[in-house]
Amino acid sequence: MAEASNEPALRIAGLRMIYNPGLLQKPKLAVDNLDLEVPRGSIFGFLGQNGAGKTSTIKILVGLQFATAGQAWILGTNIVERGARASVGYMPENPYFYEYLTAVETLDFYGQLSGMAKEARRARAAELIESFGLGHARDVPMRQFSKGMRQRLGLAQAILHAPPVVILDEPMSGLDPLGRRDIRNTILSLRDKGCTVFFSSHILSDVADICDRVCVIHRGKKISEGPIHSLLSNRVLEVELAASGVPPEGLPDAAALARRAWHDGALYHLLLADEETAQKAKALLEAKGATIRLLMPHVESLEEYFVRVTGEKPPAPDAKVRGAAE
Amino acid sequence: MSTFVIALNTFREAVRDKILYVLTLFAFMLIMVSRAVGWVSYGGELKITTDLGLLAIWLFGAFIAIFIGTGMIYKEIDKRTLYTILSKPIDRWQFVVGKYLGLLLTIYVSLTILSVIFFGYLALMGAPIGLPILQAVLLTYLEMMVVTAIAIFFSSASTPVLSAIFTSVLFGVGQLTKWIVDLGSILRTSAPWVEEFLHGLYLVMPNLHNFNVRQEAVVAAGNAGALALPWSELGYVAQYGISYSVVLLLLAILLFRRRNF
């Protein structure tokens, strides 16, 4: 099917995935009636805990698994058609490559599978190897690559043929801060070039930093979806107040109003329930001669939003464990 | 195109795998040992050398097909190298056929190297390299086509250990298939279902004995104009080998095409 220009980059309708592990085991529902649209040229974050159904959804999109029900389209082409995969670059979580191939050979191999002409793939491979900081390892076999280097090469093979849609499964998993920054910058530059990036992550701060839209999936079901700013509550959750020069007799009254009070050297901190209480505490402290150094309302973070909509703890940044049927 | 890309990559993997060199060395040593065995056999030095040389080439091909082929697809799944390949615009059958052709190319290149060594060795001994020997080697090539297809079939659905067991059993049974139909009379049973069952088994099992003309080649070697097998029969055996391999590959593709990874 030809690419329809008004079609979103990615459209998922009623997607359902049930795993049948065996005769004596109960079937497991991994994705439950998922509907989703990813606008073209956006960075879309796919959030959820381990086993939420993120990887299952992604594997269906790239042809590694077959949905029990429902359909999906990439730029208007049904994913069951081979042509849909020509428009997609995919990086699995912890990408694995042939150990005996060098970085150059690996990219050349994937370039051939993507149908790229010899000259084009060689030029593009050389460009990506340099831009991902792998120039020193271009002729090194993959078995000698570190995790971070593999991750970068994984991203390079995904974007080698300049696909309009890039799907990344946990691209920042297990990387050090510098590695995460590099991947983040690459994702941002892909969007700047008009590419759509759909990625799953359990590192909420990374998602909050770069995503235009997010979808939260929990136990296979979509909990919410939209631009981050529209999802997060603007309601003030609590107010932090810091003051210096607080006389000893001035502290108990203000501390009684606070949820939590502590001191950091000469600076006294109070965590107060709302702005009205914060104003009361401020007035009390100022009356005793204290100087207010900080009065900062806390609005909802993505992490708090995650807890609110799922009712569970947010995923731990470095506690990602592969779920068999995630 | 993608099929050949996968095939060439599979070949490259095998070439860079040390096990191939170990097996080649083993086969080379077996050809050399045939000389020593020839010495201790009165008057049949050339025949023993030819027999053992052909046996070494055949065993070597079967070893590669079974021990590399049976783990081939499973390894791709287990090591997850498959993920980035199947997400590219290729069909799953291309992957299976690519792996098959890649392994077959590996086996054929290795067998060719060994055959050249073997023929050179025979030439050094002053033995004629006639058509019977060439036919025996050609039939080994054709047999390996079937054995590789068996290995790929099991590898697309099972673990390497189970695949190796199943393929080895089928390889062994395949050498004895022509006796399966006679088994009923050997067992002295008159039950018709036994006969039908054995006949069915005969039809399903690969008849690898068809590809074995090594003894005939040894006997006919040196006789001008002699053949180990008439060309028409060789053509029939080739057709059988190709058909059997195609059916097995189709079954492997059927097993593989709807699998979730």
Coordinates of C-alpha atoms in Angstrom, one line a residue:
Chain A
M1 CA 0.0 0.0 0.0
A2 CA 1.3 3.4 -0.8
E3 CA 2.1 5.8 2.0
A4 CA -0.8 8.0 2.7
S5 CA 0.4 11.6 3.4
N6 CA -2.3 12.3 6.0
E7 CA -1.7 9.1 7.9
P8 CA 0.1 9.4 11.3
A9 CA 3.6 7.9 11.6
L10 CA 2.2 5.0 13.6
R11 CA -1.4 3.9 14.2
I12 CA -2.4 1.0 16.4
A13 CA -6.0 -0.2 16.6
G14 CA -7.4 -2.7 19.1
L15 CA -4.0 -4.5 19.4
R16 CA -4.2 -7.5 21.6
M17 CA -1.5 -10.0 22.5
I18 CA -2.1 -13.2 24.4
Y19 CA 0.8 -15.6 25.1
N20 CA 0.0 -19.3 25.4
P21 CA 3.0 -20.6 27.3
G22 CA 1.9 -24.3 27.3
L23 CA -0.9 -26.7 28.0
L24 CA -0.7 -26.6 31.8
Q25 CA 0.0 -22.9 32.1
K26 CA -2.5 -20.0 32.0
P27 CA -2.4 -17.8 28.9
K28 CA -0.9 -14.4 29.7
L29 CA -2.5 -11.2 28.4
A30 CA 0.4 -8.9 27.4
V31 CA -1.4 -6.2 25.4
D32 CA -5.0 -5.4 25.9
N33 CA -6.9 -3.6 23.2
L34 CA -4.4 -0.9 22.6
D35 CA -5.2 2.1 20.5
L36 CA -2.6 4.6 19.7
E37 CA -1.6 7.3 17.2
V38 CA 1.9 8.7 17.0
P39 CA 2.0 12.0 15.0
R40 CA 4.7 12.5 12.3
G41 CA 7.8 14.3 13.4
S42 CA 7.3 13.8 17.1
I43 CA 9.2 12.1 19.9
F44 CA 6.8 9.7 21.5
G45 CA 7.6 8.1 24.9
F46 CA 6.1 4.7 25.7
L47 CA 6.1 4.2 29.4
G48 CA 5.4 1.3 31.7
Q49 CA 6.8 -1.0 34.2
N50 CA 8.4 -4.3 33.4
G51 CA 5.8 -6.7 32.0
A52 CA 3.5 -3.8 31.1
G53 CA 3.4 -4.8 27.4
K54 CA 5.8 -2.3 25.9
T55 CA 8.3 -4.7 24.3
S56 CA 5.4 -6.9 23.1
T57 CA 3.8 -3.9 21.3
I58 CA 7.2 -2.9 19.8
K59 CA 7.9 -6.5 18.7
I60 CA 4.5 -6.7 16.9
L61 CA 5.2 -3.4 15.2
V62 CA 8.5 -4.5 13.7
G63 CA 7.3 -8.0 12.7
L64 CA 9.0 -10.1 15.4
Q65 CA 5.6 -11.2 16.9
F66 CA 2.1 -11.6 15.6
A67 CA -0.8 -9.9 17.4
T68 CA -3.6 -12.1 18.6
A69 CA -6.0 -9.4 17.4
G70 CA -6.0 -5.8 16.1
Q71 CA -4.0 -4.1 13.5
A72 CA -1.3 -1.5 13.2
W73 CA 0.0 0.8 10.4
I74 CA 3.3 2.5 9.8
L75 CA 2.9 5.6 7.6
G76 CA -0.4 4.1 6.4
T77 CA 1.1 0.7 5.5
N78 CA -0.2 -2.3 7.4
I79 CA 2.6 -3.9 9.5
V80 CA 2.0 -7.3 8.1
E81 CA 3.3 -6.0 4.8
R82 CA 7.0 -6.1 4.2
G83 CA 7.0 -2.6 2.9
A84 CA 6.1 -1.3 6.4
R85 CA 9.4 -2.4 7.7
A86 CA 11.2 -0.5 5.0
S87 CA 10.1 2.7 6.6
V88 CA 11.2 1.7 10.1
G89 CA 14.5 1.6 11.9
Y90 CA 14.4 -0.6 15.0
M91 CA 16.8 -1.0 17.9
P92 CA 16.0 -3.8 20.4
E93 CA 16.7 -3.6 24.0
N94 CA 20.4 -4.5 24.5
P95 CA 21.1 -5.1 20.8
Y96 CA 23.1 -8.1 19.9
F97 CA 25.2 -8.5 16.8
Y98 CA 27.4 -11.2 15.2
E99 CA 30.5 -11.4 17.3
Y100 CA 32.8 -12.1 14.4
L101 CA 31.8 -9.0 12.4
T102 CA 33.5 -5.6 12.7
A103 CA 31.5 -2.4 13.1
V104 CA 31.9 -1.6 9.4
E105 CA 30.9 -5.1 8.4
T106 CA 27.9 -5.1 10.7
L107 CA 26.5 -1.8 9.2
D108 CA 27.3 -3.1 5.7
F109 CA 25.3 -6.2 6.4
Y110 CA 22.3 -4.3 7.7
G111 CA 22.6 -1.8 4.8
Q112 CA 22.3 -4.7 2.3
L113 CA 19.3 -6.1 4.1
S114 CA 17.7 -2.7 3.9
G115 CA 18.2 -2.7 0.2
M116 CA 20.8 0.1 0.1
A117 CA 23.2 0.5 -2.8
K118 CA 26.9 -0.3 -2.2
E119 CA 28.2 3.2 -2.4
A120 CA 25.4 4.7 -0.4
R121 CA 25.6 2.3 2.5
R122 CA 29.4 2.5 2.7
A123 CA 29.3 6.3 2.8
R124 CA 26.5 6.3 5.3
A125 CA 28.2 3.7 7.5
A126 CA 31.4 5.7 7.6
E127 CA 29.5 8.8 8.5
L128 CA 27.5 7.1 11.3
I129 CA 30.6 5.4 12.7
E130 CA 32.3 8.7 13.0
S131 CA 29.3 10.6 14.4
F132 CA 28.7 8.0 17.1
G133 CA 32.3 8.2 18.2
L134 CA 33.2 4.6 17.0
G135 CA 35.9 5.7 14.5
H136 CA 38.6 4.1 16.6
A137 CA 36.7 0.7 16.6
R138 CA 35.5 0.6 13.0
D139 CA 37.6 -2.6 12.3
V140 CA 37.2 -4.1 15.8
P141 CA 35.1 -7.3 16.0
M142 CA 31.9 -6.9 17.9
R143 CA 33.0 -9.3 20.6
Q144 CA 35.3 -6.6 21.9
F145 CA 32.6 -3.9 22.0
S146 CA 31.4 -2.6 25.4
K147 CA 27.7 -2.3 26.2
G148 CA 27.7 1.4 25.4
M149 CA 29.5 0.9 22.1
R150 CA 27.0 -1.8 21.1
Q151 CA 24.1 0.5 22.0
R152 CA 25.5 3.2 19.8
L153 CA 26.0 0.8 16.9
G154 CA 22.5 -0.5 17.6
L155 CA 21.2 3.0 17.0
A156 CA 23.4 3.4 14.0
Q157 CA 22.0 0.3 12.3
A158 CA 18.5 1.5 13.1
I159 CA 19.0 4.8 11.3
L160 CA 21.4 3.6 8.6
H161 CA 18.9 3.7 5.8
A162 CA 17.4 7.0 7.0
P163 CA 14.0 5.6 7.9
P164 CA 11.2 8.1 8.5
V165 CA 10.1 6.2 11.7
V166 CA 12.5 5.0 14.3
I167 CA 11.4 2.6 17.1
L168 CA 13.7 2.1 20.0
D169 CA 13.2 -0.3 22.9
E170 CA 14.7 1.0 26.1
P171 CA 17.5 2.8 24.2
M172 CA 19.0 4.2 27.4
S173 CA 18.9 1.1 29.5
G174 CA 22.1 0.3 31.4
L175 CA 24.0 3.3 29.9
D176 CA 26.1 5.7 31.9
P177 CA 25.0 9.4 32.1
L178 CA 27.3 10.3 29.1
G179 CA 25.9 7.5 27.0
R180 CA 22.3 8.5 27.9
R181 CA 23.1 12.0 26.9
D182 CA 24.4 10.9 23.5
I183 CA 21.3 8.8 22.8
R184 CA 19.1 11.7 23.9
N185 CA 20.9 14.1 21.6
T186 CA 20.6 11.7 18.7
I187 CA 16.9 11.3 19.3
L188 CA 16.5 15.1 19.3
S189 CA 18.5 15.5 16.1
L190 CA 16.4 12.8 14.4
R191 CA 13.3 14.8 15.2
D192 CA 14.9 17.9 13.9
K193 CA 15.4 16.1 10.6
G194 CA 11.7 15.3 10.5
C195 CA 12.0 11.7 11.7
T196 CA 9.4 10.3 14.1
V197 CA 10.9 8.6 17.2
F198 CA 8.9 6.1 19.2
F199 CA 10.7 4.7 22.2
S200 CA 10.0 2.9 25.4
S201 CA 11.8 3.7 28.5
H202 CA 11.7 3.2 32.2
I203 CA 13.9 6.2 32.9
L204 CA 11.2 8.8 33.5
S205 CA 13.5 11.8 33.6
D206 CA 14.8 11.0 30.1
V207 CA 11.3 10.8 28.8
A208 CA 10.2 14.0 30.5
D209 CA 13.2 15.8 29.0
I210 CA 12.7 15.0 25.3
C211 CA 9.2 13.6 24.6
D212 CA 6.5 15.6 22.9
R213 CA 3.9 13.0 23.8
V214 CA 3.8 10.0 26.1
C215 CA 1.6 7.0 26.6
V216 CA 1.5 5.1 29.8
I217 CA 0.7 1.4 29.5
H218 CA 0.0 -0.7 32.6
R219 CA -0.7 -4.4 32.5
G220 CA -1.2 -4.3 28.8
K221 CA -3.8 -1.4 28.9
K222 CA -3.3 2.2 27.9
I223 CA -3.8 4.3 31.0
S224 CA -3.2 7.7 29.5
E225 CA -1.8 9.4 26.5
G226 CA -1.0 13.0 25.4
P227 CA 1.5 15.8 25.6
I228 CA 3.4 15.7 28.9
H229 CA 2.3 19.1 30.0
S230 CA -1.3 18.2 29.5
L231 CA -1.0 15.1 31.6
L232 CA 0.8 16.5 34.6
S233 CA -1.4 18.2 37.1
N234 CA -0.7 21.9 37.7
R235 CA -1.9 21.6 41.2
V236 CA 0.7 22.4 43.8
L237 CA 1.5 19.3 45.7
E238 CA 3.6 20.8 48.4
V239 CA 5.7 23.9 49.1
E240 CA 9.3 23.9 50.2
L241 CA 10.4 26.8 52.4
A242 CA 14.0 27.5 53.5
A243 CA 15.0 30.1 56.0
S244 CA 18.1 31.3 57.7
G245 CA 18.7 33.2 61.0
V246 CA 15.8 31.3 62.7
P247 CA 16.0 31.9 66.5
P248 CA 15.4 28.6 68.5
E249 CA 12.1 29.8 69.9
G250 CA 10.8 30.7 66.5
L251 CA 11.1 27.2 65.0
P252 CA 8.6 25.0 66.8
D253 CA 5.5 27.1 65.7
A254 CA 6.5 27.0 62.0
A255 CA 7.6 23.3 62.2
A256 CA 4.2 22.4 63.6
L257 CA 2.6 23.5 60.4
A258 CA 5.0 21.4 58.2
R259 CA 4.8 17.9 56.9
R260 CA 8.6 17.6 57.4
A261 CA 11.3 19.9 58.9
W262 CA 15.0 19.5 58.8
H263 CA 18.1 21.7 58.8
D264 CA 21.1 21.8 56.6
G265 CA 23.8 23.8 58.4
A266 CA 22.3 27.2 59.2
L267 CA 19.4 26.7 56.7
Y268 CA 16.1 25.4 58.0
H269 CA 13.8 23.6 55.6
L270 CA 10.1 23.1 55.9
L271 CA 7.9 21.0 53.6
L272 CA 4.4 22.4 53.7
A273 CA 1.1 21.0 52.4
D274 CA -0.1 24.0 50.3
E275 CA 0.6 27.6 49.5
E276 CA -1.7 29.0 52.3
T277 CA 0.1 27.0 55.0
A278 CA 3.4 28.1 53.4
Q279 CA 2.4 31.8 53.7
K280 CA 1.5 31.2 57.4
A281 CA 4.8 29.6 58.1
K282 CA 6.6 32.3 56.3
A283 CA 4.9 35.0 58.3
L284 CA 5.7 33.2 61.6
L285 CA 9.3 32.9 60.7
E286 CA 9.7 36.5 59.5
A287 CA 8.0 37.7 62.7
K288 CA 10.8 36.0 64.6
G289 CA 13.4 37.8 62.5
A290 CA 14.3 34.9 60.1
T291 CA 15.2 35.5 56.5
I292 CA 13.3 33.5 53.8
R293 CA 15.8 32.1 51.3
L294 CA 13.5 29.8 49.3
L295 CA 9.8 29.4 48.8
M296 CA 9.2 26.9 46.0
P297 CA 5.9 25.2 45.1
H298 CA 6.3 21.6 43.9
V299 CA 4.0 20.6 41.0
E300 CA 3.5 17.1 39.8
S301 CA 6.5 15.3 38.2
L302 CA 6.3 12.6 35.6
E303 CA 7.2 10.1 38.3
E304 CA 4.4 11.3 40.6
Y305 CA 2.0 11.2 37.6
F306 CA 3.1 7.6 37.0
V307 CA 2.3 6.7 40.6
R308 CA -1.0 8.5 40.4
V309 CA -2.3 6.8 37.2
T310 CA -0.9 3.3 37.8
G311 CA -1.3 3.2 41.6
E312 CA 2.1 1.6 41.8
K313 CA 5.7 2.7 42.4
P314 CA 7.5 4.0 39.3
P315 CA 10.1 1.7 37.7
A316 CA 13.5 1.9 39.3
P317 CA 16.0 3.5 37.0
D318 CA 18.5 0.7 37.0
A319 CA 16.4 -2.3 38.0
K320 CA 15.3 -3.3 34.6
V321 CA 14.8 -7.0 34.4
R322 CA 13.7 -8.6 31.1
G323 CA 10.2 -9.9 31.4
A324 CA 9.6 -13.0 29.4
A325 CA 6.3 -11.6 28.0
E326 CA 6.8 -7.9 28.5
Chain B
M1 CA 18.9 -10.4 -2.8
S2 CA 18.5 -10.6 1.0
T3 CA 18.6 -14.4 0.8
F4 CA 22.1 -14.2 -0.6
V5 CA 23.2 -11.5 1.8
I6 CA 22.2 -13.9 4.7
A7 CA 23.8 -16.8 2.9
L8 CA 27.1 -15.0 2.4
N9 CA 27.1 -13.9 6.0
T10 CA 26.4 -17.4 7.2
F11 CA 29.4 -18.6 5.1
R12 CA 31.5 -15.8 6.6
E13 CA 30.5 -16.9 10.1
A14 CA 31.5 -20.5 9.4
V15 CA 34.8 -19.5 7.8
R16 CA 35.6 -17.4 10.9
D17 CA 34.6 -20.3 13.2
K18 CA 37.5 -22.3 14.5
I19 CA 35.5 -25.6 14.5
L20 CA 35.6 -25.6 10.7
Y21 CA 39.4 -25.7 10.7
V22 CA 39.4 -28.5 13.3
L23 CA 37.1 -30.6 11.2
T24 CA 39.1 -29.9 8.0
L25 CA 42.3 -31.0 9.8
F26 CA 40.5 -34.1 11.1
A27 CA 39.4 -35.0 7.5
F28 CA 42.8 -34.3 6.1
M29 CA 44.4 -36.5 8.7
L30 CA 41.9 -39.3 7.9
I31 CA 43.0 -39.1 4.2
M32 CA 46.6 -39.4 5.3
V33 CA 45.9 -42.2 7.6
S34 CA 44.4 -44.1 4.7
R35 CA 47.9 -44.4 3.4
A36 CA 49.1 -46.1 6.6
V37 CA 46.1 -48.5 6.5
G38 CA 46.9 -49.2 2.8
W39 CA 50.4 -50.3 3.7
V40 CA 49.2 -53.0 6.1
S41 CA 46.7 -54.4 3.6
Y42 CA 48.2 -56.8 1.1
G43 CA 47.7 -55.7 -2.5
G44 CA 44.7 -53.3 -1.8
E45 CA 46.6 -50.2 -1.0
L46 CA 45.0 -48.1 -3.6
K47 CA 41.5 -49.4 -3.0
I48 CA 41.8 -48.7 0.8
T49 CA 43.2 -45.3 0.2
T50 CA 40.3 -44.4 -2.2
D51 CA 37.7 -45.9 0.2
L52 CA 39.0 -44.1 3.3
G53 CA 39.4 -40.9 1.4
L54 CA 35.8 -40.9 0.1
L55 CA 34.6 -41.9 3.6
A56 CA 36.5 -38.9 5.1
I57 CA 35.0 -36.5 2.7
W58 CA 31.5 -37.9 3.4
L59 CA 31.9 -37.9 7.2
F60 CA 33.3 -34.4 7.1
G61 CA 30.3 -33.0 5.2
A62 CA 27.9 -34.8 7.5
F63 CA 29.7 -33.5 10.6
I64 CA 29.5 -29.9 9.5
A65 CA 25.9 -30.2 8.4
I66 CA 24.9 -31.7 11.8
F67 CA 27.0 -29.8 14.2
I68 CA 26.9 -26.4 12.6
G69 CA 23.5 -26.7 11.0
T70 CA 21.5 -27.9 14.0
G71 CA 22.4 -24.9 16.1
M72 CA 22.2 -22.4 13.3
I73 CA 18.7 -20.9 13.6
Y74 CA 18.4 -21.6 17.4
K75 CA 21.6 -19.6 18.0
E76 CA 20.1 -16.6 16.1
I77 CA 17.1 -16.7 18.4
D78 CA 19.0 -17.4 21.6
K79 CA 21.5 -14.6 20.9
R80 CA 18.8 -12.3 19.6
T81 CA 20.8 -11.4 16.5
L82 CA 17.5 -12.4 14.7
Y83 CA 15.7 -9.3 16.1
T84 CA 17.6 -6.7 14.0
I85 CA 17.5 -9.0 10.9
L86 CA 13.8 -9.8 10.8
S87 CA 12.9 -6.2 11.5
K88 CA 14.4 -5.3 8.1
P89 CA 12.3 -5.5 5.0
I90 CA 12.8 -9.2 4.4
D91 CA 10.5 -12.2 4.4
R92 CA 11.0 -15.0 6.9
W93 CA 11.5 -17.6 4.2
Q94 CA 14.4 -15.6 3.0
F95 CA 16.1 -16.0 6.4
V96 CA 15.6 -19.8 6.5
V97 CA 16.6 -20.3 2.9
G98 CA 19.6 -17.9 3.3
K99 CA 20.8 -19.8 6.4
Y100 CA 20.4 -23.1 4.4
L101 CA 22.3 -21.8 1.3
G102 CA 25.0 -20.3 3.5
L103 CA 25.7 -23.6 5.3
L104 CA 25.5 -25.5 2.0
L105 CA 28.0 -23.1 0.5
T106 CA 30.3 -23.7 3.5
I107 CA 30.0 -27.4 3.1
Y108 CA 30.6 -27.3 -0.6
V109 CA 33.7 -25.1 -0.4
S110 CA 35.1 -27.3 2.4
L111 CA 34.3 -30.5 0.4
T112 CA 35.9 -29.0 -2.7
I113 CA 39.1 -28.2 -0.8
L114 CA 39.2 -31.7 0.7
S115 CA 38.4 -33.3 -2.7
V116 CA 41.2 -31.4 -4.3
I117 CA 43.6 -32.6 -1.6
F118 CA 42.3 -36.1 -2.0
F119 CA 42.6 -36.1 -5.8
G120 CA 46.1 -34.6 -5.5
Y121 CA 47.0 -37.4 -3.1
L122 CA 45.7 -40.1 -5.5
A123 CA 47.6 -38.5 -8.4
L124 CA 50.8 -38.6 -6.3
M125 CA 50.2 -42.3 -5.7
G126 CA 49.8 -42.7 -9.5
A127 CA 46.2 -43.7 -9.2
P128 CA 43.8 -42.7 -11.9
I129 CA 41.0 -40.3 -10.9
G130 CA 38.2 -41.6 -13.0
L131 CA 34.5 -40.9 -13.3
P132 CA 33.4 -43.4 -10.6
I133 CA 35.3 -41.4 -8.0
L134 CA 34.0 -38.1 -9.3
Q135 CA 30.5 -39.5 -9.2
A136 CA 31.0 -40.7 -5.6
V137 CA 32.1 -37.2 -4.6
L138 CA 29.2 -35.5 -6.6
L139 CA 26.7 -37.8 -4.8
T140 CA 28.2 -36.8 -1.5
Y141 CA 27.5 -33.2 -2.4
L142 CA 23.9 -34.1 -3.2
E143 CA 23.6 -36.0 0.0
M144 CA 24.8 -33.1 2.0
M145 CA 22.0 -31.0 0.5
V146 CA 19.5 -33.3 2.1
V147 CA 21.4 -33.6 5.5
T148 CA 21.7 -29.8 5.7
A149 CA 18.0 -29.5 5.0
I150 CA 17.2 -32.0 7.8
A151 CA 19.5 -30.0 10.2
I152 CA 17.9 -26.7 9.3
F153 CA 14.4 -28.2 9.6
F154 CA 15.0 -29.3 13.2
S155 CA 17.0 -26.2 14.0
S156 CA 14.0 -24.0 13.1
A157 CA 11.9 -25.7 15.8
S158 CA 14.1 -27.2 18.4
T159 CA 17.2 -26.8 20.6
P160 CA 20.6 -27.6 19.2
V161 CA 21.0 -30.7 21.3
L162 CA 17.7 -32.1 20.3
S163 CA 18.2 -31.1 16.7
A164 CA 21.6 -32.8 16.7
I165 CA 20.1 -36.0 18.1
F166 CA 17.2 -36.0 15.7
T167 CA 19.3 -35.1 12.7
S168 CA 22.0 -37.7 13.6
V169 CA 19.3 -40.4 14.0
L170 CA 17.7 -39.5 10.7
F171 CA 21.1 -39.5 9.1
G172 CA 21.8 -42.9 10.5
V173 CA 18.4 -44.3 9.6
G174 CA 18.7 -42.8 6.2
Q175 CA 21.7 -45.0 5.4
L176 CA 19.5 -48.1 6.2
T177 CA 16.2 -47.0 4.6
K178 CA 16.3 -49.5 1.8
W179 CA 16.3 -52.3 4.4
I180 CA 13.2 -50.9 6.2
V181 CA 10.8 -52.5 3.8
D182 CA 12.5 -55.9 4.3
L183 CA 12.2 -55.5 8.1
G184 CA 8.7 -57.1 8.1
S185 CA 10.0 -60.4 6.7
I186 CA 13.0 -60.2 8.9
L187 CA 10.7 -59.8 12.0
R188 CA 8.6 -62.7 10.6
T189 CA 5.3 -60.9 11.2
S190 CA 2.3 -61.4 9.0
A191 CA 0.4 -58.4 10.4
P192 CA -0.5 -56.2 7.3
W193 CA -0.3 -53.0 9.4
V194 CA 3.4 -53.7 10.2
E195 CA 4.1 -54.0 6.5
E196 CA 2.1 -50.8 5.7
F197 CA 3.8 -48.9 8.6
L198 CA 7.2 -50.0 7.4
H199 CA 6.4 -49.0 3.8
G200 CA 5.1 -45.6 5.0
L201 CA 8.3 -45.2 7.0
Y202 CA 10.3 -46.1 4.0
L203 CA 8.6 -43.4 2.0
V204 CA 9.0 -40.7 4.7
M205 CA 12.6 -41.4 5.8
P206 CA 15.3 -39.9 3.6
N207 CA 16.8 -42.6 1.5
L208 CA 20.4 -41.6 1.9
H209 CA 21.7 -45.0 0.8
N210 CA 20.8 -43.8 -2.7
F211 CA 23.7 -41.4 -2.5
N212 CA 26.3 -44.0 -1.5
V213 CA 28.3 -45.3 -4.4
R214 CA 31.6 -45.3 -2.6
Q215 CA 32.1 -49.1 -2.8
E216 CA 31.1 -49.1 -6.5
A217 CA 33.6 -46.2 -7.1
V218 CA 36.4 -48.1 -5.4
V219 CA 35.7 -51.2 -7.4
A220 CA 35.3 -49.4 -10.7
A221 CA 38.3 -47.0 -10.2
G222 CA 40.9 -47.5 -12.8
N223 CA 38.5 -49.3 -15.3
A224 CA 38.3 -47.4 -18.5
G225 CA 34.8 -46.3 -19.2
A226 CA 33.4 -47.7 -16.0
L227 CA 30.8 -45.8 -13.9
A228 CA 29.8 -46.1 -10.3
L229 CA 26.3 -45.4 -11.3
P230 CA 24.6 -44.9 -14.7
W231 CA 24.1 -41.2 -15.4
S232 CA 20.3 -41.6 -15.7
E233 CA 20.2 -43.1 -12.2
L234 CA 22.4 -40.3 -10.9
G235 CA 19.9 -37.8 -12.4
Y236 CA 17.1 -39.6 -10.6
V237 CA 19.0 -39.5 -7.3
A238 CA 19.7 -35.8 -7.9
Q239 CA 16.0 -35.1 -8.4
Y240 CA 15.2 -37.1 -5.3
G241 CA 17.7 -35.1 -3.3
I242 CA 16.5 -31.7 -4.5
S243 CA 12.8 -32.6 -4.0
Y244 CA 13.4 -34.0 -0.5
S245 CA 15.4 -30.9 0.5
V246 CA 12.8 -28.5 -0.9
V247 CA 10.0 -30.3 1.0
L248 CA 12.1 -30.1 4.2
L249 CA 12.8 -26.4 3.7
L250 CA 9.2 -25.7 3.1
L251 CA 8.3 -27.4 6.3
A252 CA 11.0 -25.5 8.1
I253 CA 9.6 -22.2 6.7
L254 CA 6.1 -23.2 7.8
L255 CA 7.4 -23.8 11.3
F256 CA 9.3 -20.6 11.3
R257 CA 7.0 -18.1 9.6
R258 CA 4.5 -17.7 12.5
R259 CA 6.8 -18.0 15.4
N260 CA 7.0 -15.2 17.9
F261 CA 10.4 -14.0 19.0

